[in-house]
PDB file of C-alpha atoms in Angstrom:
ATOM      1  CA  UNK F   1      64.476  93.133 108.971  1.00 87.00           C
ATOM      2  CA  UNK F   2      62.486  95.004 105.951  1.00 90.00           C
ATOM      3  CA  UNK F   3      58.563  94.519 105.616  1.00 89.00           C
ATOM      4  CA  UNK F   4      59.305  92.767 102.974  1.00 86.00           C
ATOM      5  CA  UNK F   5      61.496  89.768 104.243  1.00 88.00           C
ATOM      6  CA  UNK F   6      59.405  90.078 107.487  1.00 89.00           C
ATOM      7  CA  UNK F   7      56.276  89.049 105.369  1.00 85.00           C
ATOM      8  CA  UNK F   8      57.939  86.522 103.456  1.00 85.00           C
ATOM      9  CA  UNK F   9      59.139  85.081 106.611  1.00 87.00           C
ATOM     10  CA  UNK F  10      56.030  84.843 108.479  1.00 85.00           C
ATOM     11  CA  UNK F  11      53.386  84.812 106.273  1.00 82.00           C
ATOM     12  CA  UNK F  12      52.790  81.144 104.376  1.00 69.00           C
ATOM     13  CA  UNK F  13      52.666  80.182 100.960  1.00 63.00           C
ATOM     14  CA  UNK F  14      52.819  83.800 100.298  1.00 54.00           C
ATOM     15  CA  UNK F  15      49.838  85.156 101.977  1.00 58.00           C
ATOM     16  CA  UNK F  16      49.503  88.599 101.945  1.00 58.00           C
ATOM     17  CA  UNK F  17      48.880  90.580 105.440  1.00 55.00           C
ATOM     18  CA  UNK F  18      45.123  92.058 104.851  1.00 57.00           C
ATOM     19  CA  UNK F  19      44.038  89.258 102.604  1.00 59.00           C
ATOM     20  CA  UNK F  20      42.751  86.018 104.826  1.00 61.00           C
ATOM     21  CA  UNK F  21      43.305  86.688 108.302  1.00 60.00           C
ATOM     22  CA  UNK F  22      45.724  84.066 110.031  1.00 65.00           C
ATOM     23  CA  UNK F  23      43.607  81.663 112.406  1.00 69.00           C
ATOM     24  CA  UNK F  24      43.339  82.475 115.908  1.00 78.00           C
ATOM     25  CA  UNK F  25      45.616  85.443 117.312  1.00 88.00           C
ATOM     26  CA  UNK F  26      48.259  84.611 114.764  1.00 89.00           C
ATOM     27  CA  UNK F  27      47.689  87.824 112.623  1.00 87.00           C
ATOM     28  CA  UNK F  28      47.285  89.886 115.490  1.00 92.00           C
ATOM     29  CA  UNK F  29      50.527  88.772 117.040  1.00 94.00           C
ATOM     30  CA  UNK F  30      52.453  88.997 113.509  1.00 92.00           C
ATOM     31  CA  UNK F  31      51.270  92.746 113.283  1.00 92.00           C
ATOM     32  CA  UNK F  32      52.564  93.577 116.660  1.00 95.00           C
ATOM     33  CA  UNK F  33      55.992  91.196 116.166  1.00 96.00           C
ATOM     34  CA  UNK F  34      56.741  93.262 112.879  1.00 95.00           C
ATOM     35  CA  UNK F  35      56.975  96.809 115.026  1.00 96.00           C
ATOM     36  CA  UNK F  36      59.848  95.048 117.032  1.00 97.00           C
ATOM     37  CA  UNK F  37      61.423  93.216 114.142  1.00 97.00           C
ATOM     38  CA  UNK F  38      61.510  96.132 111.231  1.00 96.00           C
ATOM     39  CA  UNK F  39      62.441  98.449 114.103  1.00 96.00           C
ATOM     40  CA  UNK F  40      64.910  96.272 115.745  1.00 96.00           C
ATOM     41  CA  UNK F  41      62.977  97.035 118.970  1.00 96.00           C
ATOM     42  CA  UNK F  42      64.294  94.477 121.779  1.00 97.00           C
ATOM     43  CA  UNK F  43      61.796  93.962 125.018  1.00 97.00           C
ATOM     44  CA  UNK F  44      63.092  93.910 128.044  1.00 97.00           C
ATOM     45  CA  UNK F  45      60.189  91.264 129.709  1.00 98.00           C
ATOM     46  CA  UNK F  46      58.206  89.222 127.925  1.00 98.00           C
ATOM     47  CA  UNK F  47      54.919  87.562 129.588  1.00 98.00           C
ATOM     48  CA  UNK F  48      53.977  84.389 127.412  1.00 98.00           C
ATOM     49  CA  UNK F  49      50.960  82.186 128.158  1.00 97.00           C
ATOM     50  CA  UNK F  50      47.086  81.302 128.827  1.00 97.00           C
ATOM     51  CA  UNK F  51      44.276  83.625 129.673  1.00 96.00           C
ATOM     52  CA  UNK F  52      46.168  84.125 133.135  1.00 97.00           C
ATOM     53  CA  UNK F  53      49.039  85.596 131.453  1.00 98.00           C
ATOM     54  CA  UNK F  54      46.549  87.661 128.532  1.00 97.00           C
ATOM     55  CA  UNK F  55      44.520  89.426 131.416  1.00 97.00           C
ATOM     56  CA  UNK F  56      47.618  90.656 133.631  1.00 98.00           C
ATOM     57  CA  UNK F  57      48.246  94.010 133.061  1.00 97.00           C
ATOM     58  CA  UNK F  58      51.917  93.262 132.658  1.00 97.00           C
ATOM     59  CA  UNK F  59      53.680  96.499 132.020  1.00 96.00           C
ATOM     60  CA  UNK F  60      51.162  98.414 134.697  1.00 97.00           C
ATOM     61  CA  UNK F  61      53.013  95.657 137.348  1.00 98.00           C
ATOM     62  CA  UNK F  62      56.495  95.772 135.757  1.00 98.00           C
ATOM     63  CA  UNK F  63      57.404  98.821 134.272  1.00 96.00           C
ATOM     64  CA  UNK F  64      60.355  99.392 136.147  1.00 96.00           C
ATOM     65  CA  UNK F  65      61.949  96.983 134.538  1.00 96.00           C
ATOM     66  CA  UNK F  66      61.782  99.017 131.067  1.00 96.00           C
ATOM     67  CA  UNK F  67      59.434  97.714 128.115  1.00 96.00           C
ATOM     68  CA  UNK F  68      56.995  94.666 128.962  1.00 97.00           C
ATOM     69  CA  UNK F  69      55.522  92.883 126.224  1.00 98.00           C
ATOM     70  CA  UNK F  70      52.099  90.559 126.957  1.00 98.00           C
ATOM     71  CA  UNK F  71      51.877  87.704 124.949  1.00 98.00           C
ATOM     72  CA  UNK F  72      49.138  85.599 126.523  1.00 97.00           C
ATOM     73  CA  UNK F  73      47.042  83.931 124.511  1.00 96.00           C
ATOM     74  CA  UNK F  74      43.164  82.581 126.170  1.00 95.00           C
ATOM     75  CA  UNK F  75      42.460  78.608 126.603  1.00 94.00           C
ATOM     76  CA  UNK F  76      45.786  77.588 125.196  1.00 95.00           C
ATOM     77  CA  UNK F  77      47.501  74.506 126.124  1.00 96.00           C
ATOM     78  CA  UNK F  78      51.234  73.802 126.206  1.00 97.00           C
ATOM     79  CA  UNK F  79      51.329  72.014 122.706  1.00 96.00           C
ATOM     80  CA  UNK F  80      49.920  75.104 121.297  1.00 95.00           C
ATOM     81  CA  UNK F  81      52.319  77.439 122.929  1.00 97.00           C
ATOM     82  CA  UNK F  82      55.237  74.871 121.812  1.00 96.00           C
ATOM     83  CA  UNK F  83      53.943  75.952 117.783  1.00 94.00           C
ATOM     84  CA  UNK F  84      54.233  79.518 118.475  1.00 96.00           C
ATOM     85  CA  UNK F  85      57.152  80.049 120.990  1.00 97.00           C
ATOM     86  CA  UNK F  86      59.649  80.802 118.418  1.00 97.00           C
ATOM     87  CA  UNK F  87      57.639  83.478 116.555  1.00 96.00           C
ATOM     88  CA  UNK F  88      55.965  85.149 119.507  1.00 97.00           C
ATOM     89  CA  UNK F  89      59.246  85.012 122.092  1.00 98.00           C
ATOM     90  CA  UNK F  90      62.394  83.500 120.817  1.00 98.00           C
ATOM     91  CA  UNK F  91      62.335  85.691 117.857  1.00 97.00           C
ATOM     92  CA  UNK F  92      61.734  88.642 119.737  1.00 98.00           C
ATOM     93  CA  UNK F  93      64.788  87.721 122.005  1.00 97.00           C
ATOM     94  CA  UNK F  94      63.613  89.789 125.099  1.00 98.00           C
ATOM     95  CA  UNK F  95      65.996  90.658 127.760  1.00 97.00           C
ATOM     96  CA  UNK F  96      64.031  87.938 130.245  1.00 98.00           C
ATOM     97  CA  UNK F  97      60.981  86.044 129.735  1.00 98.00           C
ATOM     98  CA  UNK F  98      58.186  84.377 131.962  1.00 98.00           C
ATOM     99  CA  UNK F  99      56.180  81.386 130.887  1.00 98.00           C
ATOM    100  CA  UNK F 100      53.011  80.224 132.224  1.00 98.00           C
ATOM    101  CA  UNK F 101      51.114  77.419 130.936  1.00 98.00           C
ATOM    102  CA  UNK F 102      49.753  74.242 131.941  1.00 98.00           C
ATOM    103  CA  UNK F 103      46.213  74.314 133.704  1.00 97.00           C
ATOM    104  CA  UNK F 104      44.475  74.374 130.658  1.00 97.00           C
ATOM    105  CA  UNK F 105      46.007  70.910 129.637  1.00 97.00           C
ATOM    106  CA  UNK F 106      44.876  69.669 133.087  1.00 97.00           C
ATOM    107  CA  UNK F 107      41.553  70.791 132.671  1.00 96.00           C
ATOM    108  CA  UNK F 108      41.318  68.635 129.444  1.00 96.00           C
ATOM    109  CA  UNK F 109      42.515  65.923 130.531  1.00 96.00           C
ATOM    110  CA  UNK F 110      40.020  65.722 133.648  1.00 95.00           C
ATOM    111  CA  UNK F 111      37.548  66.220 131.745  1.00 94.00           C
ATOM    112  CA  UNK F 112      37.781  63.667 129.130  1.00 93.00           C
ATOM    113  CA  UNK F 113      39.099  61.556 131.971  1.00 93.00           C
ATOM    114  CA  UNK F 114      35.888  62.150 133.961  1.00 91.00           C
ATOM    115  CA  UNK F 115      33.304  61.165 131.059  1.00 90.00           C
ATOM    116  CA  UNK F 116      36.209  57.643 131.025  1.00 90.00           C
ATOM    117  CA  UNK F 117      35.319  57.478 135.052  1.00 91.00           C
ATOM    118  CA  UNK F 118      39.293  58.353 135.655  1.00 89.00           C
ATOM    119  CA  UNK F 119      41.527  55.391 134.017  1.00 91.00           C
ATOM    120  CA  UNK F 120      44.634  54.529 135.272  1.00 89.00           C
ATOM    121  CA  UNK F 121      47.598  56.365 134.673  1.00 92.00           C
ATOM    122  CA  UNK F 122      45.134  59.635 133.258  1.00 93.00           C
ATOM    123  CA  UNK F 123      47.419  61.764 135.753  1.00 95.00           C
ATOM    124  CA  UNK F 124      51.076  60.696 134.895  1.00 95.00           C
ATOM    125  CA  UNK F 125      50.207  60.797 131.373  1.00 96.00           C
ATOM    126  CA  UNK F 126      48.916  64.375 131.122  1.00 97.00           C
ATOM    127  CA  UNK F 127      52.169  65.500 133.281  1.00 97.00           C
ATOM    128  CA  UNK F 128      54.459  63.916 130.840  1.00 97.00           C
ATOM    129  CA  UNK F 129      52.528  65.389 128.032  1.00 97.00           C
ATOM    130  CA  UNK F 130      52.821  69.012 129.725  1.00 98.00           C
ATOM    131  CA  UNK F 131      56.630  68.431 130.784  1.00 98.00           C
ATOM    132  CA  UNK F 132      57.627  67.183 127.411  1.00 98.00           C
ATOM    133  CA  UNK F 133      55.900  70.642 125.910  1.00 98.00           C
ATOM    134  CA  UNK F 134      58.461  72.106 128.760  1.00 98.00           C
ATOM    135  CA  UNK F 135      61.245  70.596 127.771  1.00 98.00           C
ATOM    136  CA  UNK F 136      60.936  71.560 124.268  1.00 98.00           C
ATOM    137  CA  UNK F 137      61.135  75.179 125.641  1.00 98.00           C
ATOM    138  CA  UNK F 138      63.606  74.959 127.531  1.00 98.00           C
ATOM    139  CA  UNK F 139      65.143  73.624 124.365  1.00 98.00           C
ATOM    140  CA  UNK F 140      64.204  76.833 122.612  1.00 98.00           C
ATOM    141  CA  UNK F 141      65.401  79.063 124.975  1.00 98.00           C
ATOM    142  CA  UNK F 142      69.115  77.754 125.916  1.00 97.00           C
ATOM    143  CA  UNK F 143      69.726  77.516 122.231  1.00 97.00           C
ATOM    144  CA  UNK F 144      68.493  81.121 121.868  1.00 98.00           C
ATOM    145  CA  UNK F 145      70.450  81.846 125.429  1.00 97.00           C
ATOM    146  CA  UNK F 146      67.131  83.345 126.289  1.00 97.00           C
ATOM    147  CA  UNK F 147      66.775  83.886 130.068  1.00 97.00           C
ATOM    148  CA  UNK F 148      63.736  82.116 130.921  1.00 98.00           C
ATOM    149  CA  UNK F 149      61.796  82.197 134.347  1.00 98.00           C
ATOM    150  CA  UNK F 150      59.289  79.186 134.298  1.00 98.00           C
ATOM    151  CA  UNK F 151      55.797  79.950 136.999  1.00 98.00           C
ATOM    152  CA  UNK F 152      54.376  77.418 138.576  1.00 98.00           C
ATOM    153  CA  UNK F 153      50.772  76.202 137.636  1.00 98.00           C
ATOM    154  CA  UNK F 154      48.394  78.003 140.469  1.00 97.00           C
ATOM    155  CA  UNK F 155      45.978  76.526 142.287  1.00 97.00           C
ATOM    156  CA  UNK F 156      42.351  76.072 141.576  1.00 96.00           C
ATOM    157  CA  UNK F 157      39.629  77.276 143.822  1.00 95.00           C
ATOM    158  CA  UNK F 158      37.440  73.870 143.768  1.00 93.00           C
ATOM    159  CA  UNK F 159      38.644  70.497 145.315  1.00 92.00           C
ATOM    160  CA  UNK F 160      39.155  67.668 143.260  1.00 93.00           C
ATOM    161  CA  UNK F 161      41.229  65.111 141.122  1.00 92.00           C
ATOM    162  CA  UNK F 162      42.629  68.410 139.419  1.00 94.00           C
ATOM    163  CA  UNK F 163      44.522  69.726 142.585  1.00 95.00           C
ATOM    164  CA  UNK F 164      47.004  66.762 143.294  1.00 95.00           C
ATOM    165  CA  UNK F 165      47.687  66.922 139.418  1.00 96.00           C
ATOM    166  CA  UNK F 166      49.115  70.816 139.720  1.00 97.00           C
ATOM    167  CA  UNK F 167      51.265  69.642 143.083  1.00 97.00           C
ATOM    168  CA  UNK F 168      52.567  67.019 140.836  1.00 97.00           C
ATOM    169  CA  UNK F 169      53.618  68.622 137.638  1.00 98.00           C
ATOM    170  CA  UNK F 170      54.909  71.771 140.379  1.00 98.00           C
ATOM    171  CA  UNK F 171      57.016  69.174 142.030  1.00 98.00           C
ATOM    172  CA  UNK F 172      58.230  68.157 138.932  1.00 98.00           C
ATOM    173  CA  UNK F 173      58.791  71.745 136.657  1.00 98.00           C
ATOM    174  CA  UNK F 174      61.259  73.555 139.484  1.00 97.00           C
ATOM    175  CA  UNK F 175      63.986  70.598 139.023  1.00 98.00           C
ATOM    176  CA  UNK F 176      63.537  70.732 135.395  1.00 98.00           C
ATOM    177  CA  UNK F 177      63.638  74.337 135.159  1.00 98.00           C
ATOM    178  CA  UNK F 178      67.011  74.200 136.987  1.00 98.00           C
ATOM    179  CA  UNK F 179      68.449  71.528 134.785  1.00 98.00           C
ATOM    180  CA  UNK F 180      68.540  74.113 132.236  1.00 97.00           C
ATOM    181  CA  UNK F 181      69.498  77.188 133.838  1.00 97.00           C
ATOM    182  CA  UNK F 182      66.209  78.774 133.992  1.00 98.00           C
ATOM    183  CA  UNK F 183      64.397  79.967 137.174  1.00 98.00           C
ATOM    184  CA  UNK F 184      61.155  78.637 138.810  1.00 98.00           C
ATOM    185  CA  UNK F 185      58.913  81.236 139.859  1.00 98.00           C
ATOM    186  CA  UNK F 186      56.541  80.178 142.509  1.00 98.00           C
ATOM    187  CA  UNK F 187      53.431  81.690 142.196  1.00 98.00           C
ATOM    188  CA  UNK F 188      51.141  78.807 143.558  1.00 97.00           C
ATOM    189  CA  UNK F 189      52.920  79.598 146.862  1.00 97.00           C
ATOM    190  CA  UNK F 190      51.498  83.386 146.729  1.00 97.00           C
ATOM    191  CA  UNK F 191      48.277  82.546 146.097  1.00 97.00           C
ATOM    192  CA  UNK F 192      47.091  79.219 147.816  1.00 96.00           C
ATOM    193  CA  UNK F 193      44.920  78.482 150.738  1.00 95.00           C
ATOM    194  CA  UNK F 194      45.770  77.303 154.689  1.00 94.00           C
ATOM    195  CA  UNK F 195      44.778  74.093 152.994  1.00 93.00           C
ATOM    196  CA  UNK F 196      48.167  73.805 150.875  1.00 92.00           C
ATOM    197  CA  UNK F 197      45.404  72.721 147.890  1.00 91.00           C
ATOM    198  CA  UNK F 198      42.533  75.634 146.769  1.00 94.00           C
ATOM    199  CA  UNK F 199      42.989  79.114 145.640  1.00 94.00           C
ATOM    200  CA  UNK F 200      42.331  81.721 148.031  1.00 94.00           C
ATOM    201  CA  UNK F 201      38.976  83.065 147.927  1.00 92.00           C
ATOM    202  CA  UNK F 202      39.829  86.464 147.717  1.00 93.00           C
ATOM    203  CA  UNK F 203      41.747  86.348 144.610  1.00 95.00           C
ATOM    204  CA  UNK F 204      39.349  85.771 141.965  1.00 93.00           C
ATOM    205  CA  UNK F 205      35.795  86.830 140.731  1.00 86.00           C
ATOM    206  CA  UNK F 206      34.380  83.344 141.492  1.00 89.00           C
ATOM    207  CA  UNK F 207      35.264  81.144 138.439  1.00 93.00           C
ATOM    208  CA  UNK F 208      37.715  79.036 140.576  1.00 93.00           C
ATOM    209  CA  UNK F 209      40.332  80.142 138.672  1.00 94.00           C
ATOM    210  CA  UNK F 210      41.568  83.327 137.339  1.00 96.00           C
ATOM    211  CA  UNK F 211      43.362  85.543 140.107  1.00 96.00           C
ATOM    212  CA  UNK F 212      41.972  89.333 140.224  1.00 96.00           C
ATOM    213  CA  UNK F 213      44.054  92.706 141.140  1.00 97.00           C
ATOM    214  CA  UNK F 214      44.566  90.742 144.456  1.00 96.00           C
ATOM    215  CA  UNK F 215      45.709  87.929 142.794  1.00 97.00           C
ATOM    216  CA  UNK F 216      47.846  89.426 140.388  1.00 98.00           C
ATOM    217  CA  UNK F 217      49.414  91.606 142.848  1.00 97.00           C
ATOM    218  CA  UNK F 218      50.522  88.488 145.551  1.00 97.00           C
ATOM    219  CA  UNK F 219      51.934  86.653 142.219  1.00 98.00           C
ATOM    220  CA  UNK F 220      53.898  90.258 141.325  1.00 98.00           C
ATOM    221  CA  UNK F 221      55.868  89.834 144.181  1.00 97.00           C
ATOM    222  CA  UNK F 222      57.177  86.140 143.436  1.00 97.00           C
ATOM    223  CA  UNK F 223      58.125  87.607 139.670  1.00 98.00           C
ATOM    224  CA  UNK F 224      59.490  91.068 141.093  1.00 97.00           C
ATOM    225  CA  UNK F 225      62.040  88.533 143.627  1.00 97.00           C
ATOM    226  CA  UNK F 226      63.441  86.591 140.840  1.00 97.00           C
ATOM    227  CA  UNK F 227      63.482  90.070 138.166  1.00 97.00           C
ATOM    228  CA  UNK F 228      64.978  92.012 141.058  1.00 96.00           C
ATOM    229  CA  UNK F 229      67.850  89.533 140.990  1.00 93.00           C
ATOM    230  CA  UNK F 230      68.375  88.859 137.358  1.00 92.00           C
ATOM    231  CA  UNK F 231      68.148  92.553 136.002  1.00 89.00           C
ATOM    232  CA  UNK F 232      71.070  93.552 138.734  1.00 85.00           C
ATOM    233  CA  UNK F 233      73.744  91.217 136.837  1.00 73.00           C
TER     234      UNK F 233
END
Protein backbone atom coordinates (compact mmCIF):
# COMPACT_ATOMS: atom_id res chain seq x y z
CA UNK A 1 0.00 0.00 0.00
CA UNK A 2 1.49 3.62 -1.11
CA UNK A 3 0.95 6.75 1.27
CA UNK A 4 -1.10 7.78 -1.04
CA UNK A 5 -3.92 5.06 -1.27
CA UNK A 6 -3.23 4.54 2.51
CA UNK A 7 -4.51 8.19 3.08
CA UNK A 8 -7.25 7.98 0.78
CA UNK A 9 -8.29 4.90 2.47
CA UNK A 10 -8.31 6.00 5.94
CA UNK A 11 -8.62 9.43 6.04
CA UNK A 12 -12.49 10.81 5.34
CA UNK A 13 -13.86 13.06 2.96
CA UNK A 14 -10.35 13.68 2.04
CA UNK A 15 -8.80 14.93 5.13
CA UNK A 16 -5.39 15.49 5.02
CA UNK A 17 -3.00 13.83 7.87
CA UNK A 18 -1.62 17.16 9.77
CA UNK A 19 -4.67 19.22 9.06
CA UNK A 20 -7.62 18.47 11.85
CA UNK A 21 -6.53 15.84 14.03
CA UNK A 22 -8.92 12.67 13.96
CA UNK A 23 -11.02 12.51 17.34
CA UNK A 24 -9.79 10.49 20.06
CA UNK A 25 -6.67 8.11 19.34
CA UNK A 26 -7.80 7.71 15.77
CA UNK A 27 -4.87 9.81 14.26
CA UNK A 28 -2.48 8.40 16.49
CA UNK A 29 -3.39 4.86 15.61
CA UNK A 30 -3.59 5.74 11.68
CA UNK A 31 0.10 7.08 11.96
CA UNK A 32 1.34 3.97 13.55
CA UNK A 33 -1.07 1.52 11.14
CA UNK A 34 0.58 3.27 8.00
CA UNK A 35 4.36 1.98 9.14
CA UNK A 36 2.87 -1.63 8.90
CA UNK A 37 0.70 -1.08 5.87
CA UNK A 38 3.24 1.00 3.37
CA UNK A 39 5.89 -1.39 4.70
CA UNK A 40 3.94 -4.50 4.49
CA UNK A 41 5.08 -5.09 8.11
CA UNK A 42 2.88 -8.13 9.57
CA UNK A 43 2.76 -8.41 13.68
CA UNK A 44 3.08 -11.37 15.09
CA UNK A 45 0.65 -10.49 18.48
CA UNK A 46 -1.60 -8.00 18.64
CA UNK A 47 -3.06 -6.75 22.19
CA UNK A 48 -6.47 -4.87 21.47
CA UNK A 49 -8.58 -3.27 24.22
CA UNK A 50 -9.38 -0.87 27.35
CA UNK A 51 -6.98 0.88 29.62
CA UNK A 52 -6.06 -2.76 30.92
CA UNK A 53 -4.80 -3.70 27.64
CA UNK A 54 -3.11 0.25 26.91
CA UNK A 55 -1.01 0.03 30.24
CA UNK A 56 0.49 -3.64 29.75
CA UNK A 57 3.75 -3.47 28.61
CA UNK A 58 2.97 -6.03 25.96
CA UNK A 59 6.11 -6.67 24.03
CA UNK A 60 8.32 -6.37 27.51
CA UNK A 61 5.91 -9.72 28.52
CA UNK A 62 5.84 -11.29 25.03
CA UNK A 63 8.69 -10.76 23.05
CA UNK A 64 9.49 -14.16 22.45
CA UNK A 65 6.91 -14.50 20.42
CA UNK A 66 8.51 -11.94 17.75
CA UNK A 67 6.85 -8.35 17.21
CA UNK A 68 3.92 -7.32 19.72
CA UNK A 69 1.82 -4.57 18.81
CA UNK A 70 -0.41 -2.66 21.82
CA UNK A 71 -3.49 -1.41 20.72
CA UNK A 72 -5.39 -0.55 23.89
CA UNK A 73 -7.30 2.20 23.92
CA UNK A 74 -8.44 3.92 27.83
CA UNK A 75 -12.34 3.85 28.97
CA UNK A 76 -13.51 2.18 25.82
CA UNK A 77 -16.46 0.03 25.66
CA UNK A 78 -17.13 -2.89 23.33
CA UNK A 79 -19.33 -0.82 20.81
CA UNK A 80 -16.44 1.42 20.41
CA UNK A 81 -13.92 -1.26 19.84
CA UNK A 82 -16.60 -2.94 17.31
CA UNK A 83 -16.01 0.76 15.06
CA UNK A 84 -12.39 0.38 15.07
CA UNK A 85 -11.55 -3.42 14.97
CA UNK A 86 -11.11 -3.55 11.34
CA UNK A 87 -8.68 -0.60 11.03
CA UNK A 88 -6.67 -1.14 14.19
CA UNK A 89 -6.49 -5.31 13.97
CA UNK A 90 -8.13 -6.97 11.08
CA UNK A 91 -6.32 -4.81 8.71
CA UNK A 92 -3.16 -5.34 10.25
CA UNK A 93 -3.79 -9.20 10.01
CA UNK A 94 -1.37 -10.17 12.91
CA UNK A 95 -0.18 -13.63 13.25
CA UNK A 96 -2.58 -14.00 16.65
CA UNK A 97 -4.53 -11.53 18.45
CA UNK A 98 -5.92 -11.02 22.10
CA UNK A 99 -9.03 -9.05 22.89
CA UNK A 100 -10.03 -7.63 26.08
CA UNK A 101 -12.97 -5.59 26.62
CA UNK A 102 -16.01 -5.49 28.55
CA UNK A 103 -15.73 -3.97 32.19
CA UNK A 104 -16.04 -0.67 31.05
CA UNK A 105 -19.60 -1.43 29.59
CA UNK A 106 -20.42 -2.94 33.03
CA UNK A 107 -19.37 -0.08 34.80
CA UNK A 108 -21.90 2.03 32.74
CA UNK A 109 -24.45 0.20 33.01
CA UNK A 110 -24.28 0.02 37.00
CA UNK A 111 -24.02 3.17 37.16
CA UNK A 112 -26.87 4.49 35.28
CA UNK A 113 -28.62 1.47 36.72
CA UNK A 114 -27.80 2.63 40.27
CA UNK A 115 -29.14 6.39 39.90
CA UNK A 116 -32.63 3.94 38.27
CA UNK A 117 -32.31 1.97 41.88
CA UNK A 118 -31.36 -1.35 39.63
CA UNK A 119 -34.49 -2.20 37.20
CA UNK A 120 -35.18 -5.42 36.17
CA UNK A 121 -33.43 -7.11 33.61
CA UNK A 122 -30.36 -4.07 33.88
CA UNK A 123 -27.94 -7.24 34.05
CA UNK A 124 -29.09 -9.52 31.09
CA UNK A 125 -29.42 -6.56 29.03
CA UNK A 126 -25.90 -5.13 29.37
CA UNK A 127 -24.52 -8.90 28.74
CA UNK A 128 -26.38 -9.15 25.55
CA UNK A 129 -25.26 -5.74 24.59
CA UNK A 130 -21.46 -6.77 25.34
CA UNK A 131 -21.90 -10.38 23.67
CA UNK A 132 -23.54 -9.03 20.61
CA UNK A 133 -20.30 -6.46 20.31
CA UNK A 134 -18.49 -10.13 20.62
CA UNK A 135 -20.10 -11.70 18.19
CA UNK A 136 -19.57 -9.10 15.69
CA UNK A 137 -15.81 -9.85 16.26
CA UNK A 138 -15.79 -12.97 16.06
CA UNK A 139 -17.50 -12.16 12.80
CA UNK A 140 -14.53 -10.05 11.83
CA UNK A 141 -12.03 -12.31 12.60
CA UNK A 142 -13.20 -15.83 10.98
CA UNK A 143 -13.88 -13.90 7.84
CA UNK A 144 -10.35 -12.44 8.06
CA UNK A 145 -9.20 -16.18 9.37
CA UNK A 146 -7.61 -14.12 12.06
CA UNK A 147 -6.62 -16.28 15.07
CA UNK A 148 -8.28 -14.70 17.87
CA UNK A 149 -7.79 -15.47 21.70
CA UNK A 150 -10.79 -13.80 23.58
CA UNK A 151 -9.71 -12.87 27.83
CA UNK A 152 -12.04 -13.04 30.17
CA UNK A 153 -13.37 -9.82 31.95
CA UNK A 154 -11.24 -9.73 35.48
CA UNK A 155 -12.50 -9.22 38.56
CA UNK A 156 -13.04 -6.07 40.46
CA UNK A 157 -11.58 -5.39 43.82
CA UNK A 158 -14.97 -3.99 45.53
CA UNK A 159 -18.13 -6.18 46.19
CA UNK A 160 -21.19 -5.45 44.57
CA UNK A 161 -23.98 -5.82 41.84
CA UNK A 162 -20.91 -5.49 39.35
CA UNK A 163 -19.21 -8.88 40.35
CA UNK A 164 -22.06 -11.45 39.51
CA UNK A 165 -22.37 -9.42 36.15
CA UNK A 166 -18.47 -10.37 35.08
CA UNK A 167 -19.22 -14.28 36.28
CA UNK A 168 -22.09 -14.01 33.98
CA UNK A 169 -20.89 -12.58 30.76
CA UNK A 170 -17.42 -15.08 31.67
CA UNK A 171 -19.80 -17.96 31.75
CA UNK A 172 -21.18 -16.93 28.73
CA UNK A 173 -17.89 -15.57 26.34
CA UNK A 174 -15.75 -19.13 26.66
CA UNK A 175 -18.73 -21.12 24.78
CA UNK A 176 -19.04 -18.40 22.36
CA UNK A 177 -15.49 -18.03 21.79
CA UNK A 178 -15.39 -21.77 20.95
CA UNK A 179 -18.31 -21.63 18.60
CA UNK A 180 -16.05 -19.82 16.40
CA UNK A 181 -12.80 -21.34 16.69
CA UNK A 182 -11.22 -18.84 18.83
CA UNK A 183 -9.65 -19.46 22.29
CA UNK A 184 -10.78 -18.20 25.77
CA UNK A 185 -8.08 -16.98 27.80
CA UNK A 186 -8.82 -17.02 31.44
CA UNK A 187 -7.36 -14.35 33.12
CA UNK A 188 -10.06 -13.75 35.90
CA UNK A 189 -8.87 -17.19 37.13
CA UNK A 190 -5.13 -15.72 37.63
CA UNK A 191 -6.05 -12.95 39.35
CA UNK A 192 -9.15 -13.46 41.71
CA UNK A 193 -9.53 -13.79 45.39
CA UNK A 194 -10.22 -17.11 47.89
CA UNK A 195 -13.62 -15.52 47.56
CA UNK A 196 -14.15 -16.71 43.77
CA UNK A 197 -15.60 -12.77 43.46
CA UNK A 198 -12.85 -9.64 44.25
CA UNK A 199 -9.53 -8.96 42.80
CA UNK A 200 -6.65 -9.81 44.79
CA UNK A 201 -5.34 -7.11 46.80
CA UNK A 202 -1.99 -7.34 45.78
CA UNK A 203 -2.48 -6.76 42.20
CA UNK A 204 -3.38 -3.27 41.86
CA UNK A 205 -2.48 0.29 43.18
CA UNK A 206 -5.85 0.58 45.00
CA UNK A 207 -8.41 1.73 42.33
CA UNK A 208 -10.23 -1.69 42.50
CA UNK A 209 -9.36 -2.32 39.25
CA UNK A 210 -6.36 -2.12 37.16
CA UNK A 211 -3.82 -5.09 37.85
CA UNK A 212 -0.04 -3.82 38.51
CA UNK A 213 3.42 -5.71 37.52
CA UNK A 214 1.87 -8.42 39.84
CA UNK A 215 -1.12 -8.42 38.09
CA UNK A 216 0.08 -8.33 34.75
CA UNK A 217 2.55 -10.94 35.36
CA UNK A 218 -0.22 -13.80 36.93
CA UNK A 219 -2.44 -12.83 33.68
CA UNK A 220 1.04 -13.43 31.39
CA UNK A 221 0.97 -16.82 32.27
CA UNK A 222 -2.78 -17.61 31.18
CA UNK A 223 -1.78 -15.75 27.61
CA UNK A 224 1.83 -17.42 27.46
CA UNK A 225 -0.37 -21.20 27.90
CA UNK A 226 -2.64 -20.59 25.07
CA UNK A 227 0.49 -18.59 22.74
CA UNK A 228 2.78 -21.45 23.74
CA UNK A 229 0.31 -23.77 22.01
CA UNK A 230 -0.79 -21.84 19.02
CA UNK A 231 2.71 -20.48 17.82
CA UNK A 232 4.04 -24.39 17.85
CA UNK A 233 1.50 -25.35 14.88
Amino acid sequence: MTVEEFIARYYPSGLMPGGEPLPGRREEFNRRNSVYLCHGIRPDLLFIGDSIIDWWEIQAYFQKYGHCVNRGIGGEVTEELCLRFGQDCIDLHPRYAVVLEGINDIGKAWRESKEKGFPAGWQTDCEKKILSNFVAILQMTKEASLPLGICSVLPIGCRDERNEVILSLNEQLKPLAASYGADYIDLYAEVVDESGLLLLKNVHFGDELHPHVAGYDRMAKAVERTLDHVFSR
